[in-house]
Coordinates of C-alpha atoms in Angstrom, one line a residue:
M1 CA 40.1 41.4 102.3
M2 CA 38.0 40.6 99.2
Q3 CA 34.9 41.8 101.0
Y4 CA 36.6 45.1 101.9
W5 CA 37.3 45.9 98.2
T6 CA 33.8 44.8 97.2
T7 CA 32.3 47.2 99.8
L8 CA 34.5 50.1 98.6
A9 CA 33.5 49.5 95.0
S10 CA 29.9 49.6 95.9
V11 CA 30.3 52.9 97.8
M12 CA 32.1 54.5 94.8
G13 CA 29.4 53.3 92.5
V14 CA 26.7 54.9 94.6
Y15 CA 28.6 58.2 94.8
A16 CA 29.0 58.2 91.0
F17 CA 25.3 57.5 90.6
C18 CA 24.3 60.3 93.0
Q19 CA 26.7 62.8 91.3
T20 CA 25.3 62.0 87.9
L21 CA 21.8 62.3 89.2
M22 CA 22.5 65.7 90.7
H23 CA 24.1 67.0 87.5
T24 CA 21.0 65.8 85.6
V25 CA 18.3 67.0 87.9
F26 CA 19.8 70.2 89.4
P27 CA 20.9 73.0 87.1
P28 CA 24.3 74.6 87.7
E29 CA 22.8 77.7 89.4
I30 CA 21.3 75.5 92.1
R31 CA 24.5 73.6 92.6
F32 CA 26.5 76.8 93.0
I33 CA 24.0 78.1 95.6
F34 CA 24.2 74.8 97.4
L35 CA 28.1 74.9 97.5
K36 CA 28.1 78.5 98.6
I37 CA 25.8 77.7 101.5
F38 CA 27.9 74.7 102.4
H39 CA 31.1 76.9 102.5
R40 CA 29.4 79.5 104.7
L41 CA 28.3 76.9 107.1
F42 CA 31.8 75.4 107.2
N43 CA 33.4 78.8 107.8
W44 CA 30.8 79.6 110.5
C45 CA 31.6 76.4 112.3
S46 CA 35.4 76.7 111.8
V47 CA 37.6 78.5 114.4
Y48 CA 40.1 79.6 111.8
C49 CA 40.1 82.4 109.3
Y50 CA 42.3 82.5 106.1
F51 CA 44.1 85.3 104.2
D52 CA 45.4 85.0 100.7
I53 CA 48.4 86.9 99.6
T54 CA 48.9 86.4 95.9
E55 CA 52.2 87.1 94.0
I56 CA 50.5 89.3 91.3
D57 CA 47.7 91.7 92.2
G58 CA 46.0 92.3 88.9
V59 CA 48.9 93.4 86.7
N60 CA 51.2 94.6 89.4
T61 CA 53.6 92.7 91.7
N62 CA 52.3 92.4 95.2
E63 CA 55.0 93.9 97.6
L64 CA 53.5 92.1 100.5
Y65 CA 54.1 88.7 98.9
N66 CA 57.8 89.5 98.4
A67 CA 58.0 90.8 102.0
V68 CA 56.4 87.6 103.4
Q69 CA 58.8 85.4 101.3
L70 CA 61.8 87.3 102.6
Y71 CA 60.5 87.3 106.2
L72 CA 59.9 83.5 106.2
S73 CA 63.4 82.9 105.0
S74 CA 64.7 84.0 108.4
S75 CA 62.8 81.3 110.2
A76 CA 62.5 78.6 107.5
S77 CA 66.1 77.6 107.9
I78 CA 65.4 76.5 111.5
I79 CA 61.9 74.9 111.3
G80 CA 61.3 73.9 107.7
N81 CA 62.3 70.5 106.4
R82 CA 62.2 71.3 102.7
L83 CA 63.7 74.6 101.7
T84 CA 64.4 76.6 98.5
L85 CA 67.8 78.3 98.3
T86 CA 68.2 81.6 96.4
R87 CA 70.8 84.3 96.1
G88 CA 69.6 87.6 94.5
L89 CA 71.4 90.2 92.5
N90 CA 73.8 92.4 94.6
S91 CA 73.2 90.0 97.5
S92 CA 76.0 88.8 99.7
N93 CA 74.1 86.0 101.5
I94 CA 72.1 82.9 100.5
T95 CA 68.4 83.1 101.5
F96 CA 66.2 80.2 102.5
G97 CA 62.6 80.1 101.2
L98 CA 59.6 78.0 101.9
S99 CA 59.1 75.3 99.3
N100 CA 56.0 74.9 97.1
N101 CA 52.9 73.6 98.9
D102 CA 54.7 73.5 102.2
Q103 CA 53.8 75.2 105.5
I104 CA 55.5 76.8 108.5
V105 CA 54.3 77.9 111.9
D106 CA 55.3 81.4 113.2
N107 CA 54.7 82.9 116.6
F108 CA 53.9 86.6 117.2
N109 CA 53.3 87.9 120.8
G110 CA 52.1 84.4 121.8
V111 CA 49.8 84.0 118.8
N112 CA 50.5 81.0 116.5
V113 CA 50.0 81.7 112.8
V114 CA 50.4 79.2 110.0
W115 CA 51.8 80.1 106.6
E116 CA 51.3 77.9 103.6
H117 CA 52.9 78.4 100.2
V118 CA 50.4 77.3 97.4
V119 CA 51.6 76.9 93.8
T120 CA 49.1 75.9 91.1
Q121 CA 49.3 75.8 87.3
R122 CA 47.8 78.8 85.5
Q123 CA 45.2 78.2 82.9
S124 CA 46.4 79.1 79.4
Q125 CA 45.2 82.4 78.0
T126 CA 44.7 83.1 74.4
F127 CA 45.4 86.8 74.7
A128 CA 46.9 89.0 77.5
W129 CA 48.2 92.5 77.7
R130 CA 51.0 91.3 79.9
P131 CA 52.7 87.9 79.9
L132 CA 52.0 86.1 83.2
P133 CA 54.0 83.3 84.9
E134 CA 52.9 79.8 84.2
E135 CA 52.3 79.2 87.9
K136 CA 50.1 81.0 90.3
R137 CA 51.8 81.5 93.6
A138 CA 50.3 82.7 96.8
F139 CA 50.7 82.6 100.6
I140 CA 47.8 81.5 102.7
L141 CA 47.8 82.8 106.3
R142 CA 45.7 80.8 108.8
V143 CA 45.0 82.2 112.2
K144 CA 42.3 81.8 114.8
K145 CA 39.4 84.2 114.5
R146 CA 39.9 85.8 117.9
Y147 CA 43.4 86.9 116.9
K148 CA 42.2 88.4 113.6
E149 CA 42.7 92.0 114.7
V150 CA 46.2 91.3 116.0
V151 CA 47.3 89.9 112.7
L152 CA 45.8 92.7 110.5
G153 CA 46.8 95.4 112.9
K154 CA 50.4 94.6 114.0
Y155 CA 51.7 91.4 112.6
L156 CA 51.7 92.3 108.9
D157 CA 53.4 95.6 109.7
Y158 CA 56.0 93.7 111.7
V159 CA 56.5 91.4 108.7
M160 CA 57.1 94.3 106.4
E161 CA 59.6 96.0 108.8
K162 CA 61.6 92.8 109.3
A163 CA 61.6 92.2 105.5
N164 CA 63.1 95.6 104.9
E165 CA 65.8 95.0 107.5
L166 CA 66.7 91.7 106.0
R167 CA 66.7 93.1 102.5
R168 CA 69.1 95.9 103.6
K169 CA 71.3 93.4 105.4
N170 CA 71.6 91.0 102.6
Q171 CA 72.2 93.5 99.8
D172 CA 75.6 94.9 99.2
R173 CA 75.9 98.5 100.2
L174 CA 76.7 101.0 97.3
L175 CA 79.0 104.0 97.1
Y176 CA 77.6 106.7 94.9
T177 CA 79.3 109.8 93.4
N178 CA 77.8 112.5 91.3
S179 CA 78.4 112.4 87.6
R180 CA 80.9 114.8 86.1
G181 CA 79.2 118.1 85.0
G182 CA 75.8 116.9 86.2
S183 CA 75.4 114.4 83.4
L184 CA 73.0 111.5 83.7
D185 CA 73.7 107.9 83.4
S186 CA 71.8 105.4 81.2
R187 CA 68.9 105.2 83.6
G188 CA 68.6 109.0 83.9
H189 CA 70.2 109.2 87.3
P190 CA 72.9 111.8 88.2
W191 CA 74.7 109.4 90.5
E192 CA 77.1 106.6 89.6
S193 CA 77.5 103.7 91.9
V194 CA 80.0 100.9 92.7
P195 CA 79.7 98.2 95.4
F196 CA 80.9 99.5 98.8
K197 CA 83.4 97.0 100.3
H198 CA 85.2 99.0 102.9
P199 CA 86.0 96.8 105.9
S200 CA 86.2 99.5 108.6
T201 CA 84.0 98.9 111.7
F202 CA 83.8 100.6 115.1
E203 CA 85.7 97.6 116.5
T204 CA 88.7 98.2 114.3
L205 CA 88.5 102.0 114.5
A206 CA 91.4 103.6 116.4
M207 CA 89.5 105.8 118.8
D208 CA 88.7 106.0 122.5
D209 CA 86.1 103.5 123.6
E210 CA 84.1 106.1 125.4
K211 CA 83.8 108.3 122.3
K212 CA 83.0 105.4 120.1
S213 CA 80.2 104.2 122.4
E214 CA 78.7 107.7 122.4
I215 CA 78.7 107.9 118.6
M216 CA 77.2 104.3 118.3
E217 CA 74.4 105.1 120.8
D218 CA 73.6 108.3 118.9
L219 CA 73.4 106.5 115.6
L220 CA 71.1 103.8 117.0
D221 CA 68.9 106.4 118.6
F222 CA 68.7 108.1 115.2
A223 CA 67.9 104.9 113.2
K224 CA 65.2 103.9 115.7
G225 CA 63.8 107.4 116.2
G226 CA 61.3 107.6 113.3
C227 CA 58.3 108.1 115.6
F228 CA 60.2 110.6 117.7
Y229 CA 61.1 112.8 114.7
Q230 CA 57.5 112.5 113.5
R231 CA 56.0 113.5 116.9
T232 CA 58.3 116.5 117.4
G233 CA 57.9 117.8 113.8
R234 CA 61.5 117.5 112.9
A235 CA 63.0 116.2 109.6
W236 CA 64.4 112.7 110.1
K237 CA 68.0 113.6 109.5
R238 CA 71.2 114.2 111.5
G239 CA 74.5 116.0 110.8
Y240 CA 78.0 115.0 111.9
L241 CA 81.1 117.2 111.5
L242 CA 84.4 115.3 111.6
Y243 CA 87.4 117.5 112.1
G244 CA 91.0 117.1 113.1
P245 CA 94.5 116.8 111.6
P246 CA 95.0 114.7 108.4
G247 CA 95.4 111.0 108.9
T248 CA 93.3 110.7 112.0
G249 CA 90.7 108.4 110.5
K250 CA 87.8 110.6 109.3
S251 CA 87.1 108.5 106.2
S252 CA 87.4 105.3 108.2
M253 CA 84.8 106.7 110.6
I254 CA 82.4 107.3 107.7
A255 CA 82.8 103.7 106.5
A256 CA 82.3 102.4 110.0
M257 CA 79.1 104.4 110.3
A258 CA 77.8 103.0 107.0
N259 CA 78.7 99.4 108.0
F260 CA 77.1 99.8 111.4
L261 CA 73.8 101.1 110.1
G262 CA 73.8 99.3 106.8
Y263 CA 73.4 102.6 104.8
D264 CA 74.5 103.5 101.4
I265 CA 77.1 106.4 100.9
Y266 CA 76.7 109.3 98.6
D267 CA 80.1 111.0 98.2
L268 CA 79.2 114.5 96.9
E269 CA 81.9 116.3 94.9
L270 CA 81.0 120.0 95.1
T271 CA 83.5 120.9 92.4
E272 CA 81.2 119.1 89.8
V273 CA 78.1 121.0 90.9
H274 CA 77.5 124.2 89.0
T275 CA 74.4 125.8 90.6
N276 CA 72.1 125.5 93.5
S277 CA 69.4 123.9 91.4
E278 CA 71.8 121.1 90.5
L279 CA 72.6 120.6 94.2
R280 CA 68.8 120.2 95.0
K281 CA 68.4 117.7 92.1
L282 CA 71.2 115.6 93.5
L283 CA 69.6 115.7 96.9
M284 CA 66.2 114.6 95.5
K285 CA 67.8 111.6 93.8
T286 CA 69.3 110.2 97.0
S287 CA 67.5 107.4 98.7
S288 CA 66.5 107.0 102.3
K289 CA 68.8 105.2 104.8
S290 CA 71.9 106.8 103.3
I291 CA 74.9 108.9 104.4
I292 CA 75.6 112.0 102.3
V293 CA 79.3 112.9 102.6
I294 CA 81.2 116.1 101.7
E295 CA 84.9 115.5 102.5
D296 CA 87.3 118.3 103.0
I297 CA 84.7 121.0 102.6
D298 CA 87.1 123.7 103.4
C299 CA 89.3 122.6 100.4
S300 CA 86.6 122.0 97.8
I301 CA 84.7 125.3 98.2
N302 CA 85.6 128.7 99.6
L303 CA 83.2 128.9 102.5
T304 CA 85.3 131.0 104.8
N305 CA 84.1 132.6 108.1
R306 CA 82.2 135.7 107.2
K307 CA 83.0 137.3 110.5
K308 CA 86.7 137.1 109.6
S309 CA 86.5 137.8 105.9
G310 CA 83.7 140.3 105.9
G311 CA 82.0 138.5 103.1
V312 CA 83.0 138.4 99.4
G313 CA 84.9 141.5 98.4
G314 CA 84.8 142.7 102.0
S315 CA 81.2 143.9 101.7
G316 CA 79.7 141.5 104.3
S317 CA 77.1 140.3 101.8
G318 CA 75.7 137.6 104.1
V319 CA 74.5 134.1 103.5
G320 CA 73.4 134.9 99.9
S321 CA 77.0 135.5 98.9
S322 CA 78.4 133.5 96.0
Y323 CA 81.5 131.4 96.5
D324 CA 83.7 130.0 93.8
C325 CA 83.5 126.2 93.8
S326 CA 87.1 125.8 92.7
P327 CA 89.7 124.9 95.4
P328 CA 90.8 127.8 97.5
G329 CA 93.6 129.8 95.8
A330 CA 92.5 128.9 92.3
G331 CA 91.2 131.5 89.9
A332 CA 87.5 132.0 89.4
V333 CA 85.9 130.5 86.4
N334 CA 84.2 133.1 84.2
G335 CA 84.0 135.3 87.3
G336 CA 82.3 134.8 90.6
G337 CA 78.8 135.4 89.4
E338 CA 78.8 135.1 85.7
E339 CA 76.6 132.5 84.1
G340 CA 78.5 129.3 83.3
G341 CA 80.8 129.6 86.3
N342 CA 81.0 126.9 88.9
T343 CA 79.4 128.9 91.7
I344 CA 77.3 127.8 94.7
T345 CA 75.8 130.2 97.3
L346 CA 76.2 129.6 101.0
S347 CA 72.5 129.9 101.2
G348 CA 72.1 127.0 98.7
L349 CA 74.4 124.8 100.7
L350 CA 72.6 125.6 104.0
N351 CA 69.3 124.8 102.4
F352 CA 70.8 121.6 101.2
T353 CA 71.5 120.5 104.8
D354 CA 68.7 122.1 106.7
G355 CA 66.2 123.7 104.4
L356 CA 62.9 122.6 102.9
W357 CA 64.6 120.5 100.3
S358 CA 66.4 118.5 102.9
C359 CA 63.1 117.0 103.9
C360 CA 62.3 115.3 100.6
G361 CA 63.6 112.0 102.0
S362 CA 63.8 110.4 105.4
E363 CA 66.5 108.8 107.5
R364 CA 69.5 110.6 106.0
I365 CA 72.8 111.5 107.7
F366 CA 74.9 114.4 106.5
V367 CA 78.7 114.1 107.2
F368 CA 81.1 116.9 106.6
T369 CA 84.9 116.5 107.1
T370 CA 87.5 119.3 107.5
N371 CA 91.0 119.7 108.7
H372 CA 90.5 123.4 109.7
I373 CA 87.2 123.9 111.5
E374 CA 88.0 127.6 112.1
K375 CA 87.8 128.3 108.4
L376 CA 84.1 127.3 108.1
D377 CA 81.3 129.8 108.5
P378 CA 79.4 129.5 111.9
A379 CA 76.1 129.2 110.1
L380 CA 77.2 125.9 108.7
L381 CA 78.2 124.5 112.1
R382 CA 75.1 125.3 114.2
S383 CA 72.8 122.6 115.6
G384 CA 70.2 121.4 113.1
R385 CA 72.9 121.3 110.4
M386 CA 75.9 119.8 112.2
D387 CA 74.3 118.3 115.3
M388 CA 77.4 116.4 116.5
H389 CA 81.0 117.6 116.3
V390 CA 83.5 114.8 116.5
Y391 CA 87.1 115.7 117.0
M392 CA 89.5 113.1 115.5
S393 CA 92.6 113.5 117.6
Y394 CA 96.1 112.2 117.4
C395 CA 96.8 108.6 118.4
S396 CA 96.2 108.1 122.1
F397 CA 97.1 105.1 124.3
P398 CA 93.6 103.4 123.9
S399 CA 93.8 104.0 120.1
L400 CA 97.3 102.6 120.1
K401 CA 96.2 99.4 121.8
I402 CA 93.5 98.9 119.1
L403 CA 96.0 99.4 116.3
L404 CA 98.4 96.8 118.0
K405 CA 95.5 94.4 118.1
N406 CA 94.5 95.0 114.5
Y407 CA 97.9 94.8 112.9
L408 CA 99.9 92.5 115.2
G409 CA 97.2 90.6 117.1
Y410 CA 98.5 91.8 120.4
D411 CA 96.2 92.2 123.4
E412 CA 97.1 94.2 126.4
C413 CA 97.9 91.0 128.3
D414 CA 100.3 89.7 125.6
M415 CA 102.8 92.6 126.1
K416 CA 105.2 93.3 128.8
K417 CA 104.2 95.7 131.5
E418 CA 107.3 97.8 131.1
M419 CA 106.8 98.3 127.4
L420 CA 103.1 99.2 127.9
E421 CA 104.2 101.8 130.4
Q422 CA 106.7 103.3 127.9
F423 CA 104.1 103.4 125.2
E424 CA 101.6 105.1 127.5
E425 CA 104.2 107.7 128.5
V426 CA 105.4 108.7 125.1
V427 CA 102.4 108.2 122.7
G428 CA 100.6 111.4 124.0
K429 CA 103.7 113.5 123.6
A430 CA 104.6 112.3 120.1
E431 CA 101.4 113.6 118.4
M432 CA 101.4 111.0 115.7
T433 CA 98.3 110.2 113.8
P434 CA 96.8 106.7 113.6
A435 CA 97.8 106.6 109.9
D436 CA 101.5 107.2 110.8
V437 CA 101.4 104.5 113.5
S438 CA 99.7 102.1 111.1
E439 CA 102.4 102.6 108.5
V440 CA 105.1 101.6 111.0
L441 CA 103.2 98.5 112.0
I442 CA 102.3 97.4 108.4
K443 CA 106.0 97.7 107.4
N444 CA 107.1 95.3 110.1
R445 CA 104.0 93.1 110.5
R446 CA 106.0 89.9 109.8
D447 CA 108.3 90.5 112.8
K448 CA 106.1 91.6 115.7
E449 CA 108.9 92.3 118.2
K450 CA 110.7 94.4 115.7
A451 CA 107.5 96.3 115.0
L452 CA 107.1 97.1 118.7
R453 CA 110.7 98.3 119.1
E454 CA 110.7 100.4 115.9
L455 CA 107.4 102.0 116.9
L456 CA 108.6 102.8 120.3
E457 CA 111.8 104.4 118.8
V458 CA 109.7 106.5 116.3
L459 CA 107.4 107.7 119.1
K460 CA 110.3 108.7 121.3
M461 CA 112.0 110.5 118.4
K462 CA 108.8 112.4 117.5
A463 CA 108.3 113.3 121.1
E464 CA 111.8 114.6 121.4
K465 CA 111.6 116.7 118.2
L466 CA 108.3 118.1 119.3
K467 CA 109.7 119.0 122.7
C468 CA 112.7 120.8 121.1
R469 CA 110.5 122.6 118.7
K470 CA 108.2 123.8 121.5
K471 CA 111.2 124.8 123.6
G472 CA 112.7 126.8 120.7
D473 CA 109.4 128.6 120.1
D474 CA 109.2 129.4 123.8
E475 CA 112.7 130.8 123.8
D476 CA 111.9 133.0 120.8
V477 CA 108.9 134.3 122.5
E478 CA 110.8 135.1 125.7
Q479 CA 113.6 136.9 123.7
E480 CA 111.0 139.0 121.9
K481 CA 109.3 139.9 125.2
R482 CA 112.7 140.9 126.7
A483 CA 113.5 143.0 123.6
L484 CA 110.2 144.8 123.9
G485 CA 110.5 145.2 127.6
S486 CA 114.1 146.5 127.8
P487 CA 114.5 149.5 130.2
K488 CA 117.2 151.1 127.9
G489 CA 114.8 151.0 125.0
I490 CA 112.1 152.5 127.0
I491 CA 114.3 155.3 128.5
R492 CA 115.8 156.0 125.1
G493 CA 112.5 156.2 123.4
N494 CA 111.0 158.4 126.1
S495 CA 114.0 160.8 126.2
D496 CA 114.0 161.2 122.4
A497 CA 110.3 161.9 122.4
D498 CA 110.6 164.3 125.2
G499 CA 113.5 166.1 123.5
V500 CA 111.5 166.5 120.3
Q501 CA 108.5 167.7 122.2
K502 CA 110.6 170.1 124.3
G503 CA 112.4 171.5 121.2
G504 CA 109.2 172.1 119.4
N505 CA 107.7 174.0 122.3
D506 CA 110.9 176.2 122.6
E507 CA 110.7 177.1 118.9
E508 CA 107.0 178.0 119.1
K509 CA 107.7 180.3 122.1
Q510 CA 110.6 182.1 120.3
E511 CA 108.4 182.8 117.3
E512 CA 105.7 184.3 119.5
H513 CA 108.3 186.5 121.3
D514 CA 109.8 187.8 118.0
V515 CA 106.4 188.7 116.6
E516 CA 105.5 190.6 119.8
N517 CA 108.8 192.6 119.6
G518 CA 108.5 193.3 115.9
I519 CA 111.5 191.2 114.9
V520 CA 111.2 189.7 111.4
D521 CA 113.7 187.2 110.0
D522 CA 114.5 188.3 106.5
D523 CA 116.0 186.4 103.7
D524 CA 119.6 187.4 104.5
G525 CA 119.3 186.0 108.0
N526 CA 119.5 189.5 109.7
D527 CA 117.0 190.5 112.2
N528 CA 115.6 194.0 111.5
A529 CA 113.6 196.0 114.0
V530 CA 110.4 197.6 112.6
A531 CA 109.4 200.8 114.4
T532 CA 105.7 201.3 114.7
T533 CA 104.2 204.6 115.5
S534 CA 100.6 205.4 116.2
K535 CA 99.0 208.5 115.2

């Protein structure tokens, strides 16, 4: 053992002597060239190539570094032994990061790549325009040389895409509304936001499964169709029109769409928008991957059907007509077209949804809701503006089963067959909205059996009232038809008309006869004969 340490000390002494000799004999320039040649020789013999991704690129933050850090957090929790736990601002989940000077192996299309997180102390600087972190952070990507093109061509794009998905998934979604009167917030934005916490999903939405599946497939095709829209030359946007009676779940559908895609919601209040230019500015300040909503559009702005109304003032003025932005029935502010009035043209709203200004962002969904689709102008409903029309109907039997599962925890197998048959028979005839059914279930949610009995009674009562109302309406219609089609009325009307017509004809004939015979009716009522002679 003593001999081993003696040999090691001799080797270290020789190395120190050689190093001192090289520093004394060879100048720094020669040593630098020698090290450069050695590194080139080493790289030429090595089968790996290396890529450095630093945290700060000059004075700017490197977005690729942040993307790699977020991407590795999805796999570090499974493979890594030493992890860094973080939770960012407006984030609902805890993310796992690669620790300092640790490495992880990733696989992409059968190619193994090695990521290493290198952290070193930064040398102190006497002067800097921008204060820099005390530590230098960077990711080193190691891959075999023959896979270099795969990494640079596809792998890094895949990392960026996955990082964007993870960032959108981890962050809380926001609900925006336009500021009152077009005012700006402290950051100069016309939108005010709050965290969006609506729990509605397609699983809890009271709607037929077939219709829900159709909407979900359409949303997925839209979210994944960036290349398709680019290839076909179409703007990456889509419009949905939700219409139906009040209380059928239109707002819940919007929340389910946002939760399904992970999009933010911009709730546009048209009564706070004064001009078309303000409407365009609001559109420009919306972000991609968002849902722009205008609820109850027939109540917030007078956009009636021009074919029925003939335009404003009955002149048929076309799409450039101005509409008062106050609710229907309210008086116009400062007149329909005066400066300072809350007026928006139909043309401005159409350009908002399908014009050149609608292409200033990508991956947007426009959703309009209305209770009376017949009141809207056809130009607003055509394909390209409202691509998909979704009718939110009254509560059906499949919708009722979803509500029973949501509020009472009842599956179809948990209920008696006779009761299910009664529900199926009466729910379509009652025409109750999902909101009305939910209210009955919420009121009796502590007593499930009572909730079922009371709901069945309410449905039967509603169905009976609706049946009586329809029967009464039918009887009124039949009575009106019988009154209009009565034979006496027809005969009496015809005889009177014939008598008038006949009497009129007799008087005309009598006058003609008197004139021919020279009889004139004087003021005294006596008929005097006038003799006429001819010379």
